[in-house]
mmCIF file of C-alpha atoms and ligand atoms in Angstrom:
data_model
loop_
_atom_site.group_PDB
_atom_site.id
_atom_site.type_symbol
_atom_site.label_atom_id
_atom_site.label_comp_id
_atom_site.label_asym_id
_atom_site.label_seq_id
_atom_site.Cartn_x
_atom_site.Cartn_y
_atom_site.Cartn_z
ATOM 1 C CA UNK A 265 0.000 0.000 0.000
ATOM 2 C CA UNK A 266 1.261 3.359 -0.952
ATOM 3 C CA UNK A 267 1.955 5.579 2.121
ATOM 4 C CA UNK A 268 -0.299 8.388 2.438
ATOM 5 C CA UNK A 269 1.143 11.643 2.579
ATOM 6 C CA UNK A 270 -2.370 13.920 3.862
ATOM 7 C CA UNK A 271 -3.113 14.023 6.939
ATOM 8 C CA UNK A 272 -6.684 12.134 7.685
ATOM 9 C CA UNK A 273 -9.170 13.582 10.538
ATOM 10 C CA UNK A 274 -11.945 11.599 11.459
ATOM 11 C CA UNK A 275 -14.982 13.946 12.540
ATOM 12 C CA UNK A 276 -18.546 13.903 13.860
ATOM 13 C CA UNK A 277 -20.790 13.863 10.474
ATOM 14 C CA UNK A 278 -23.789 15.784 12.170
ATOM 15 C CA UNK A 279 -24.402 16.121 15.790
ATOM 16 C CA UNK A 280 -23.734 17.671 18.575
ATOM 17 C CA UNK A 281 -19.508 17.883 17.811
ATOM 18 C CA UNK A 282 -19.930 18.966 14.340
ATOM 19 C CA UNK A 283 -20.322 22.626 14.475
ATOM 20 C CA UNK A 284 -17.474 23.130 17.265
ATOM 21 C CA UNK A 285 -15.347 21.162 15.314
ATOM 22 C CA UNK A 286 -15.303 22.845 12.095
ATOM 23 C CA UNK A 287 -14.969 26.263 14.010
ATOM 24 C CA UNK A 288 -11.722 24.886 15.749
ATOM 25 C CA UNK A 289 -10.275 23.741 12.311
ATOM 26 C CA UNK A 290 -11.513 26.635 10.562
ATOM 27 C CA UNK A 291 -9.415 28.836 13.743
ATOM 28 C CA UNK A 292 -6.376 26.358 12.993
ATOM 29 C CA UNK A 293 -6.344 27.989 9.308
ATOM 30 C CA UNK A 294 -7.670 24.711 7.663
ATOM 31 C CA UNK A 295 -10.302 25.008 4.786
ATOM 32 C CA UNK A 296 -11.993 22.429 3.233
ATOM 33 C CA UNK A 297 -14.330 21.578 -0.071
ATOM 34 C CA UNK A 298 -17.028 18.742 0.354
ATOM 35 C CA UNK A 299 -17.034 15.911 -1.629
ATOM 36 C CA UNK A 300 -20.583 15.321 -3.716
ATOM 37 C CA UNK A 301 -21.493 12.757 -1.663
ATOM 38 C CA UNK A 302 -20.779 15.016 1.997
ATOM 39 C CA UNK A 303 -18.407 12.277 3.492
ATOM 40 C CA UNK A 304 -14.910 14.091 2.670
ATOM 41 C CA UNK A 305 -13.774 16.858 3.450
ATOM 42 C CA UNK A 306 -10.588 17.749 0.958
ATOM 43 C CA UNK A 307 -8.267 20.930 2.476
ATOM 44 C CA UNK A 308 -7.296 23.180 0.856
ATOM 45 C CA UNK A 309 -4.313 25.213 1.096
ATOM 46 C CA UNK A 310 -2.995 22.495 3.721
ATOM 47 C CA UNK A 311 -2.305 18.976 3.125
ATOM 48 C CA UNK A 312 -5.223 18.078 5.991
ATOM 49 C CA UNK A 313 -8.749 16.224 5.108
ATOM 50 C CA UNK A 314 -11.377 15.426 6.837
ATOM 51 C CA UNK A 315 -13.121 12.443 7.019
ATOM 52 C CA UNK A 316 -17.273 12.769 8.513
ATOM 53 C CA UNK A 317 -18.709 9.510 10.315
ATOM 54 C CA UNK A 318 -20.439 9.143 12.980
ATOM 55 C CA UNK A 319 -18.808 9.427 16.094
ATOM 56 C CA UNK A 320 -18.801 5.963 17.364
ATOM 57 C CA UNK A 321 -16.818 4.895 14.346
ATOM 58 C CA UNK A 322 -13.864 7.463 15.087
ATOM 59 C CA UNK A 323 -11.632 5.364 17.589
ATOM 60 C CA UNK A 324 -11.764 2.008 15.355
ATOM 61 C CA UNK A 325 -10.579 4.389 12.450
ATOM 62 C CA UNK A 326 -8.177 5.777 13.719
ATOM 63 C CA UNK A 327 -7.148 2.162 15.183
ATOM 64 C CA UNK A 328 -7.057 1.041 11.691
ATOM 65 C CA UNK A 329 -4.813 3.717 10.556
ATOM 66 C CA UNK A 330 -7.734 4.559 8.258
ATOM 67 C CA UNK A 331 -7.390 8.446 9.557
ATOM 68 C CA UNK A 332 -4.440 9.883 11.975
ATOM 69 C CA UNK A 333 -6.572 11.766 14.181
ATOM 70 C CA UNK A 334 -9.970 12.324 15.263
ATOM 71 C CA UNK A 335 -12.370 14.558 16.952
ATOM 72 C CA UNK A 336 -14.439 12.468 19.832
ATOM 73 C CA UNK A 337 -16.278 12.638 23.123
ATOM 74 C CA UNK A 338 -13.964 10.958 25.488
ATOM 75 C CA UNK A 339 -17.094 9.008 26.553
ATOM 76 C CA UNK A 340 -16.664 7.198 23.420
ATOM 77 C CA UNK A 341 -12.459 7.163 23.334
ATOM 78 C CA UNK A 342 -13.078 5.676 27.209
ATOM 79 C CA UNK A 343 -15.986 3.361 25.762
ATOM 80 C CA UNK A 344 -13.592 1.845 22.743
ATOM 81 C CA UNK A 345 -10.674 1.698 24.866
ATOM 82 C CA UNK A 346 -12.231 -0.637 27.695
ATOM 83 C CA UNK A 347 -13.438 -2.424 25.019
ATOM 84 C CA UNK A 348 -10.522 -3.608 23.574
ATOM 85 C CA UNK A 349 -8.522 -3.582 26.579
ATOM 86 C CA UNK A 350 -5.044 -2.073 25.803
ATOM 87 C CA UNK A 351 -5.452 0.548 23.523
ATOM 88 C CA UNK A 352 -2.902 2.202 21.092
ATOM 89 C CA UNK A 353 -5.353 5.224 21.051
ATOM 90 C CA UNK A 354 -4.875 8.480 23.613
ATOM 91 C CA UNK A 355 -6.528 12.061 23.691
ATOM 92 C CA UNK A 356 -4.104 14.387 22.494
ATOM 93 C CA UNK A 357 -5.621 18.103 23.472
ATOM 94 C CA UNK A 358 -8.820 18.299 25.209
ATOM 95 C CA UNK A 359 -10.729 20.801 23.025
ATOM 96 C CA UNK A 360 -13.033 22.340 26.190
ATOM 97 C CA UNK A 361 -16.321 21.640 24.239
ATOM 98 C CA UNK A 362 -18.830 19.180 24.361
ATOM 99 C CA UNK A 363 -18.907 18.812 28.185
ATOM 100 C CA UNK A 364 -20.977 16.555 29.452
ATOM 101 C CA UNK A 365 -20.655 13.309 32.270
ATOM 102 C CA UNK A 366 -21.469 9.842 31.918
ATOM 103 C CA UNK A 367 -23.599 9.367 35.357
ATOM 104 C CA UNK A 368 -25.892 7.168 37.402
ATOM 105 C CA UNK A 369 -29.541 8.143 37.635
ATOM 106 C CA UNK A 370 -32.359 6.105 39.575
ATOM 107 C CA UNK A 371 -35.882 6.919 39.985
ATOM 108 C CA UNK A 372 -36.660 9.847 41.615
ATOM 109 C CA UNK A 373 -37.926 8.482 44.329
ATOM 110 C CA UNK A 374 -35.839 5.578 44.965
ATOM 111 C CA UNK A 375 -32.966 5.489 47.731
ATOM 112 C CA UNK A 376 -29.627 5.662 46.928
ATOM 113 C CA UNK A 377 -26.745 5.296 49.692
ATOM 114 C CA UNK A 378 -23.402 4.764 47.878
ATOM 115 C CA UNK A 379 -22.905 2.674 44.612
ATOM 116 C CA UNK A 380 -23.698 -0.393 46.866
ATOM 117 C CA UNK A 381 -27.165 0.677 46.182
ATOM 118 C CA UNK A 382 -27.238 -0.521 42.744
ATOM 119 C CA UNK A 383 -26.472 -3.960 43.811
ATOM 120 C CA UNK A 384 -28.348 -6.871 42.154
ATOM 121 C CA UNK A 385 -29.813 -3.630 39.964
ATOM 122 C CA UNK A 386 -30.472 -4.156 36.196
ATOM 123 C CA UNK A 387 -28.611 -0.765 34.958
ATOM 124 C CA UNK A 388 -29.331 0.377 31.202
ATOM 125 C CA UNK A 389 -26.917 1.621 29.340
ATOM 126 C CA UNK A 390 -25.348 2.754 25.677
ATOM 127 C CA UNK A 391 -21.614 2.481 27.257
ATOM 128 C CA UNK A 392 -21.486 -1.327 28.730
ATOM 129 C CA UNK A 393 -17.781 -1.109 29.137
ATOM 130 C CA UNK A 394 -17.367 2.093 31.179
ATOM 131 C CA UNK A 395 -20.568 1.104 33.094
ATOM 132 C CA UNK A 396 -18.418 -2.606 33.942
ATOM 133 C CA UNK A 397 -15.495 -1.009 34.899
ATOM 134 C CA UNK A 398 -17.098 1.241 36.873
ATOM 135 C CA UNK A 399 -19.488 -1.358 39.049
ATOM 136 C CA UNK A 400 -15.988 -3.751 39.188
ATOM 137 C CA UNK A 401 -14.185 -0.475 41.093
ATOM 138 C CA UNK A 402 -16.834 -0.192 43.207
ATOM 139 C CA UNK A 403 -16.966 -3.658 44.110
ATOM 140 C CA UNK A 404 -20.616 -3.766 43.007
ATOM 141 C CA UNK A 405 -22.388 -6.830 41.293
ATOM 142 C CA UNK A 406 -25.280 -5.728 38.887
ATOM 143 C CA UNK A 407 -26.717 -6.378 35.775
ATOM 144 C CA UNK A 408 -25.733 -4.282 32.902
ATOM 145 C CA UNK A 409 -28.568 -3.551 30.199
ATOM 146 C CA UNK A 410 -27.243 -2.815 26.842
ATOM 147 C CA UNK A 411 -29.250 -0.517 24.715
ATOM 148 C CA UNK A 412 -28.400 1.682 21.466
ATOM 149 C CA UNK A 413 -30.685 4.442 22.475
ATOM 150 C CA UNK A 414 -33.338 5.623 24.411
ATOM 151 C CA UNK A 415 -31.887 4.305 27.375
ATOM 152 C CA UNK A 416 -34.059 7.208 29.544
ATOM 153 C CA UNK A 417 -36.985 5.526 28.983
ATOM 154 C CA UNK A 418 -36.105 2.457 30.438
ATOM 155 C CA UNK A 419 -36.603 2.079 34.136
ATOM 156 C CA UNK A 420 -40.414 3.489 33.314
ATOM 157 C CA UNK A 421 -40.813 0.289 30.548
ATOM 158 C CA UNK A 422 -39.425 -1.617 33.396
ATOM 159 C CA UNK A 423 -36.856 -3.070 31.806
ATOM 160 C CA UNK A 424 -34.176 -1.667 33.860
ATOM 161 C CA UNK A 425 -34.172 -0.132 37.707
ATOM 162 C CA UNK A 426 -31.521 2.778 37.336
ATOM 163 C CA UNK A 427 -29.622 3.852 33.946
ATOM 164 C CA UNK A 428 -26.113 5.283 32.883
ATOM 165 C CA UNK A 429 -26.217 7.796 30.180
ATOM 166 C CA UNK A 430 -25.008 11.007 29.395
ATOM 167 C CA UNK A 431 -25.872 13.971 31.113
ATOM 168 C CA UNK A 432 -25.327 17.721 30.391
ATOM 169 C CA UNK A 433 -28.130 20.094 31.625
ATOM 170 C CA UNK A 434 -30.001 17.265 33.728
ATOM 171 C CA UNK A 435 -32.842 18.298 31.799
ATOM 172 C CA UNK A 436 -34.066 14.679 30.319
ATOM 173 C CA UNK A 437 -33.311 13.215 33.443
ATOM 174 C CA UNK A 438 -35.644 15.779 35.543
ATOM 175 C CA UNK A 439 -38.183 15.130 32.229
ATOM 176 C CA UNK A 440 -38.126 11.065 33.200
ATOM 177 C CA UNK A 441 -38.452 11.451 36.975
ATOM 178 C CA UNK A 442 -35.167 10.217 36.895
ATOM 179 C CA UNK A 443 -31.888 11.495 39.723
ATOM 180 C CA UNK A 444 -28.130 11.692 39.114
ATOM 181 C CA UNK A 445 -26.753 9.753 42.209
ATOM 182 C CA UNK A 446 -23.372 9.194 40.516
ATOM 183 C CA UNK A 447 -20.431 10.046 38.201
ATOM 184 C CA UNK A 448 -19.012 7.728 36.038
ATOM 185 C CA UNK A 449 -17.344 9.720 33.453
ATOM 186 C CA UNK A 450 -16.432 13.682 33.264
ATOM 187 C CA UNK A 451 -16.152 14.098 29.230
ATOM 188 C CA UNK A 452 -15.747 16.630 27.227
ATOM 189 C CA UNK A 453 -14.379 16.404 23.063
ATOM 190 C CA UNK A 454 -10.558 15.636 22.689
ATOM 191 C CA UNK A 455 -8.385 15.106 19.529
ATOM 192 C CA UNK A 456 -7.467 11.789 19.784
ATOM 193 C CA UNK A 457 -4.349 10.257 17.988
ATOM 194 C CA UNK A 458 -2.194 6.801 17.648
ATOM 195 C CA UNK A 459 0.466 6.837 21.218
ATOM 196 C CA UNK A 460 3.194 6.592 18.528
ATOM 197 C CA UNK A 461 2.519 9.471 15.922
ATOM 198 C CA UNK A 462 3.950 9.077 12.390
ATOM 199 C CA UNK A 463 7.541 10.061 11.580
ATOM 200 C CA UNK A 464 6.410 11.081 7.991
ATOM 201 C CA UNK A 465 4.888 14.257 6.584
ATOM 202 C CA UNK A 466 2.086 13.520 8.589
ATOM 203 C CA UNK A 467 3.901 13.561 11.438
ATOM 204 C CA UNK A 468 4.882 16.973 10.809
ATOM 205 C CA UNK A 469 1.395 18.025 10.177
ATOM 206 C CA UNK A 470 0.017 16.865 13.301
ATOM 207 C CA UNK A 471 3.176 18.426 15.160
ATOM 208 C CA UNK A 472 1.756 22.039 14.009
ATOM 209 C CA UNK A 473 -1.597 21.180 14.208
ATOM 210 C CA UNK A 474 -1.163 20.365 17.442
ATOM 211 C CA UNK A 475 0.736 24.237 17.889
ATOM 212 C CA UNK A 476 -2.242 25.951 16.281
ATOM 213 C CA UNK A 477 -4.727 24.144 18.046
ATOM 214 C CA UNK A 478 -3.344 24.978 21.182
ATOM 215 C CA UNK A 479 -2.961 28.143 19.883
ATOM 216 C CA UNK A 480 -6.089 28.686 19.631
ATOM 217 C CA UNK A 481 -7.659 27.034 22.512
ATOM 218 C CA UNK A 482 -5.359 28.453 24.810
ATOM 219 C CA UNK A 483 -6.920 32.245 24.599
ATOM 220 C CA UNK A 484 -10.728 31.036 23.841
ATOM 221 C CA UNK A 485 -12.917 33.043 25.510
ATOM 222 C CA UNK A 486 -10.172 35.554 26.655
ATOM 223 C CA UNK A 487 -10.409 39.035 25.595
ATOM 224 C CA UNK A 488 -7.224 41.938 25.597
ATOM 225 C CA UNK A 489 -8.662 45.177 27.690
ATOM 226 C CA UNK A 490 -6.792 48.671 26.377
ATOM 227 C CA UNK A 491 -7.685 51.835 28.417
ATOM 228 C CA UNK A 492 -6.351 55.052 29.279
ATOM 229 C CA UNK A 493 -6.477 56.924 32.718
ATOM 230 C CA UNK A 494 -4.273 58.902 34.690
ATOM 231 C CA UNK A 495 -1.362 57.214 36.665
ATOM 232 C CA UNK A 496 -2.804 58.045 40.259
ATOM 233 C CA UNK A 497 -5.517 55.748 39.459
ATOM 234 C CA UNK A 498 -3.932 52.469 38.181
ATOM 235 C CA UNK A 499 -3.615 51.127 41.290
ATOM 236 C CA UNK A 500 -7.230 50.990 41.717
ATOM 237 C CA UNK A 501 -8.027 49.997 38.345
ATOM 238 C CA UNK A 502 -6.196 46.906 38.559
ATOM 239 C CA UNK A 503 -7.408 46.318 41.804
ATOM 240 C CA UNK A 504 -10.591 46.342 39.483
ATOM 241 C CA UNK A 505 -9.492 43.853 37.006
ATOM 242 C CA UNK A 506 -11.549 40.320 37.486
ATOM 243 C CA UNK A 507 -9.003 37.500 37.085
ATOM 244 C CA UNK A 508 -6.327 39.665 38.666
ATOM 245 C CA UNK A 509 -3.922 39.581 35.252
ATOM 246 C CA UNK A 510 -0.551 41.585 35.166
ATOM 247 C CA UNK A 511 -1.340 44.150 32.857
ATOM 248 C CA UNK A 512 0.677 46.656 31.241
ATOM 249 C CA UNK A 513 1.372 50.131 31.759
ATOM 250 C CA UNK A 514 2.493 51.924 28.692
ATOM 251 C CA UNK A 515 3.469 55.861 29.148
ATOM 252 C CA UNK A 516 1.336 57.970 27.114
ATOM 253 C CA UNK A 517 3.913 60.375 24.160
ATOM 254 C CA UNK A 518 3.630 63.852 25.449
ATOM 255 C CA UNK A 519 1.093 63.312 28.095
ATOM 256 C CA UNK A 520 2.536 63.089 31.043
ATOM 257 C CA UNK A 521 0.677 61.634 34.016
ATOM 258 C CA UNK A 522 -1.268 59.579 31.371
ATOM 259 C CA UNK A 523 -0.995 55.998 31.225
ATOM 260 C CA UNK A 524 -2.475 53.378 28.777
ATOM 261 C CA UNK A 525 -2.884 49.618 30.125
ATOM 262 C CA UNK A 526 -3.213 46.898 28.373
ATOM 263 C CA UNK A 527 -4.599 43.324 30.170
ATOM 264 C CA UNK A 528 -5.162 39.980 28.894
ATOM 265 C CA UNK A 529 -8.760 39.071 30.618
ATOM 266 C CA UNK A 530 -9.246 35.281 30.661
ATOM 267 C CA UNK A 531 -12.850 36.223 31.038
ATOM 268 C CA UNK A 532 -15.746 38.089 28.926
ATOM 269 C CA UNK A 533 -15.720 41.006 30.835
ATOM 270 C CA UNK A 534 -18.969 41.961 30.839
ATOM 271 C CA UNK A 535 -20.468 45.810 31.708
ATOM 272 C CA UNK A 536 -20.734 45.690 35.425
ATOM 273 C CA UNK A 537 -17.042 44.956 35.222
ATOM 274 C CA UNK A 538 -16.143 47.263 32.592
ATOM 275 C CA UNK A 539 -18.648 49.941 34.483
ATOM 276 C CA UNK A 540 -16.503 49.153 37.802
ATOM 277 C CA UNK A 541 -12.893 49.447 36.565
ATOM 278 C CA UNK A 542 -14.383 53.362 34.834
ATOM 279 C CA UNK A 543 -15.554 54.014 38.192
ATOM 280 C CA UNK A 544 -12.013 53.622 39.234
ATOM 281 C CA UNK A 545 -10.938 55.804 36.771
ATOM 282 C CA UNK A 546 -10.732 54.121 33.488
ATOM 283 C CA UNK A 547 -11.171 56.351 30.412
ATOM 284 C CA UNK A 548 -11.520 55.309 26.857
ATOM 285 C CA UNK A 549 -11.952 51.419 27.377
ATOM 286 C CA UNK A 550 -11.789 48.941 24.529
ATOM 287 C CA UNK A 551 -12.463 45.366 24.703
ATOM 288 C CA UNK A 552 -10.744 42.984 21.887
ATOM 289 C CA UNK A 553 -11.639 39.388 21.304
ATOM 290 C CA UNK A 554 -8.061 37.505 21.038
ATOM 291 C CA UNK A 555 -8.114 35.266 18.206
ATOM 292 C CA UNK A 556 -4.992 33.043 18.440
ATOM 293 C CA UNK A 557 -1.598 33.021 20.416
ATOM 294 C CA UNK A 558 1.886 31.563 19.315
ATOM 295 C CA UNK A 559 4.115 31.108 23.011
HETATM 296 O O1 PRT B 268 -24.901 10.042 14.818
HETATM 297 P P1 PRT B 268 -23.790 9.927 15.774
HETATM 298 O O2 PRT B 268 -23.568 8.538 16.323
HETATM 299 O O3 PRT B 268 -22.532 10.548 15.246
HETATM 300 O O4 PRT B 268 -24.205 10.902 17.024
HETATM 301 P P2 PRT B 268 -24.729 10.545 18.476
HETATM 302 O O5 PRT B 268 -26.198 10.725 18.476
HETATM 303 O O6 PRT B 268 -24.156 9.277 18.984
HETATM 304 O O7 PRT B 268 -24.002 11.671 19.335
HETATM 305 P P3 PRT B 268 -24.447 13.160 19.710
HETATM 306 O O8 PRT B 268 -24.289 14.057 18.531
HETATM 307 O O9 PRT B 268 -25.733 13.186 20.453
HETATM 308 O O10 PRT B 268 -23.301 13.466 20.785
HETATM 309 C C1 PRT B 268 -21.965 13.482 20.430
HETATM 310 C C2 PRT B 268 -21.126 13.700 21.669
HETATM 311 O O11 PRT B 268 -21.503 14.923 22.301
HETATM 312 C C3 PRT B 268 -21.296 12.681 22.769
HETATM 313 O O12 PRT B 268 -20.559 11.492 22.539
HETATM 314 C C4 PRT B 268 -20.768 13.443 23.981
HETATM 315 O O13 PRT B 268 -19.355 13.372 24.018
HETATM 316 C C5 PRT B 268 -21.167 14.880 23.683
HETATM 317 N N1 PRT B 268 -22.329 15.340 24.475
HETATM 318 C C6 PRT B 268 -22.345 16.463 25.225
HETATM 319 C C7 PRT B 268 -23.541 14.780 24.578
HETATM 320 C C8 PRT B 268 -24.320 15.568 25.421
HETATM 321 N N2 PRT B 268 -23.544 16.614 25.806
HETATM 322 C C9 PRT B 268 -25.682 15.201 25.704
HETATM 323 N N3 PRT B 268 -26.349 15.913 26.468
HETATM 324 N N4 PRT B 268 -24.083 13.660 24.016
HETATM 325 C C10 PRT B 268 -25.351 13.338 24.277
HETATM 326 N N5 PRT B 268 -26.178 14.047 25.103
HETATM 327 C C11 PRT B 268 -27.584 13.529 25.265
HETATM 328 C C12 PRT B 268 -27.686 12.444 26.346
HETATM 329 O O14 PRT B 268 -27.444 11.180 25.778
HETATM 330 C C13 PRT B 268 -29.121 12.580 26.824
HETATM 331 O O15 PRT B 268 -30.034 11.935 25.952
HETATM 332 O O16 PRT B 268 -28.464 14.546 25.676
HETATM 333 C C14 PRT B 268 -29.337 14.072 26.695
HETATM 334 C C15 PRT B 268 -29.011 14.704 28.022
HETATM 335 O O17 PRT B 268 -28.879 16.075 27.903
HETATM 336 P P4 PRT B 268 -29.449 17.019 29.053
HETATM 337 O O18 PRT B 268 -28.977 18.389 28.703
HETATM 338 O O19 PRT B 268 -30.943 16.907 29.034
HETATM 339 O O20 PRT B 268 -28.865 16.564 30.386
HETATM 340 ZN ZN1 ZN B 269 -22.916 8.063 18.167
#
């Protein structure tokens, strides 16, 4: 077989992933033109394609050295990985979206004292493995329920007393009189790679890809905060500063007295904050999004 010399992402086709994903490659200067058929995503510019599947495929791809990398809850990584046992798969980055846990609920009005609760339980779930591994480190015995979906609907059909599914806003639980008792799982999306990375081309892709994606997630969210005021007051207005970052105090040409600072907010900032660093004496305030950052 002819080596490949692209580099091959595996990524969520449509659902929940998708969007976020796409943004962060799109950050990471990658653009891409989609095949007729919407399953391929060929870059251009960079030698870096995309690959869309469903997200439950992405570990065994990359495992097959079909793609290099991949985009993926690390419910699912987790899932694949105590499947097979030893894995040659690991998360790379963790890309700080898609947060949810994989968790215990019960009935709501059930009793629940400890994991020992759940023994003899039938428990319904769409990640068997994790759910095993779990019950075995807590020294419980209890009947795992398999199910591809639905899987909050169960313990009302009665064909399972408690479940173990995905939760983000609690919402579906609260809608099925169902209560998180217990963490399995803390997820979020990761980009997930081989534990020995390609010495090839590829290898060098992922090596900068890995630079720009850090890049990138390393100031999300984070915005740069300019403003002038007179030096007497900086003291206060960094007192004022939420996130307490060391700014900088530039002196202003001519204008003596005058400062301008500059401060690298890890937060929004929103007006109550901006309205309390004025009141400290703040004049002229600007608030930048930060796009990317090379250390
Ligand atoms: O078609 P394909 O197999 O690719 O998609 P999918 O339906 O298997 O996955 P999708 O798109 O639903 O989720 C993809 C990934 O998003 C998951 O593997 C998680 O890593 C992550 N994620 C984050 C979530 C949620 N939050 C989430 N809330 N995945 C699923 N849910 C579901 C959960 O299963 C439950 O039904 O949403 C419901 C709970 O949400 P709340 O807000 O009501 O608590
Ligand atoms: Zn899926």
């Amino acid at each position: 077989m002819m080596a490949r010399e692209r580099l091959r992402i595996a990524v969520q086709k449509s659902g929940r992933l998708s969007e976020s994903c796409f943004d962060l490659l799109e950050r990471c200067g990658l653009r891409f033109r989609r095949s007729r058929d919407g399953l391929f995503c060929y870059g251009e510019g960079e030698p870096v394609d995309l690959l869309l599947v469903r997200d439950d495929d992405i570990p065994g791809l990359i495992g097959q050295g079909v793609c290099d990398l991949g985009i993926v809850g690390r419910n699912v990584l987790e899932e694949y990985a105590a499947g097979v046992g030893a894995t040659a798969l690991r998360s790379l980055r963790d890309l700080g979206f898609g947060r949810c846990r994989l968790a215990i609920a019960i009935p709501r009005e059930a009793d629940y004292g400890g994991p020992g609760s759940l023994a003899g339980l039938r428990i319904a779930t769409s990640y068997p493995n994790l759910l095993r591994d779990w019950l075995r480190r807590q020294s419980v015995a209890a009947a795992v329920v398999t199910l591809a979906g639905s899987v909050e609907i169960a313990p009302r059909l009665g064909t399972a007393d408690a479940i173990c599914d995905l939760v983000q806003s609690g919402a579906t639980l609260l809608a099925n009189q169902l209560r998180e008792v217990d963490c399995v799982l803390d997820s979020e999306a990761a980009l997930v790679g081989p534990v020995s990375l390609p010495v090839d081309e590829r290898g060098d892709a992922i090596e900068w890809l890995l630079r720009r994606v850090d890049g990138v997630t390393r100031v999300r969210g984070s915005r740069l905060l300019l403003l002038q005021a007179a030096r007497d007051c900086v003291d206060a207005i960094i007192a004022a500063l939420p996130g307490a970052p060391s700014p900088t105090v530039l002196q202003m040409d001519g204008r003596p007295g005058e400062v301008m600072v500059q401060a690298l907010c890890a937060d929004e900032l929103g007006w109550r904050q901006l309205e309390a660093i004025q009141r400290a004496g703040a004049r002229e305030l600007f608030v930048l999004p930060v796009e990317r950052a090379l250390a």
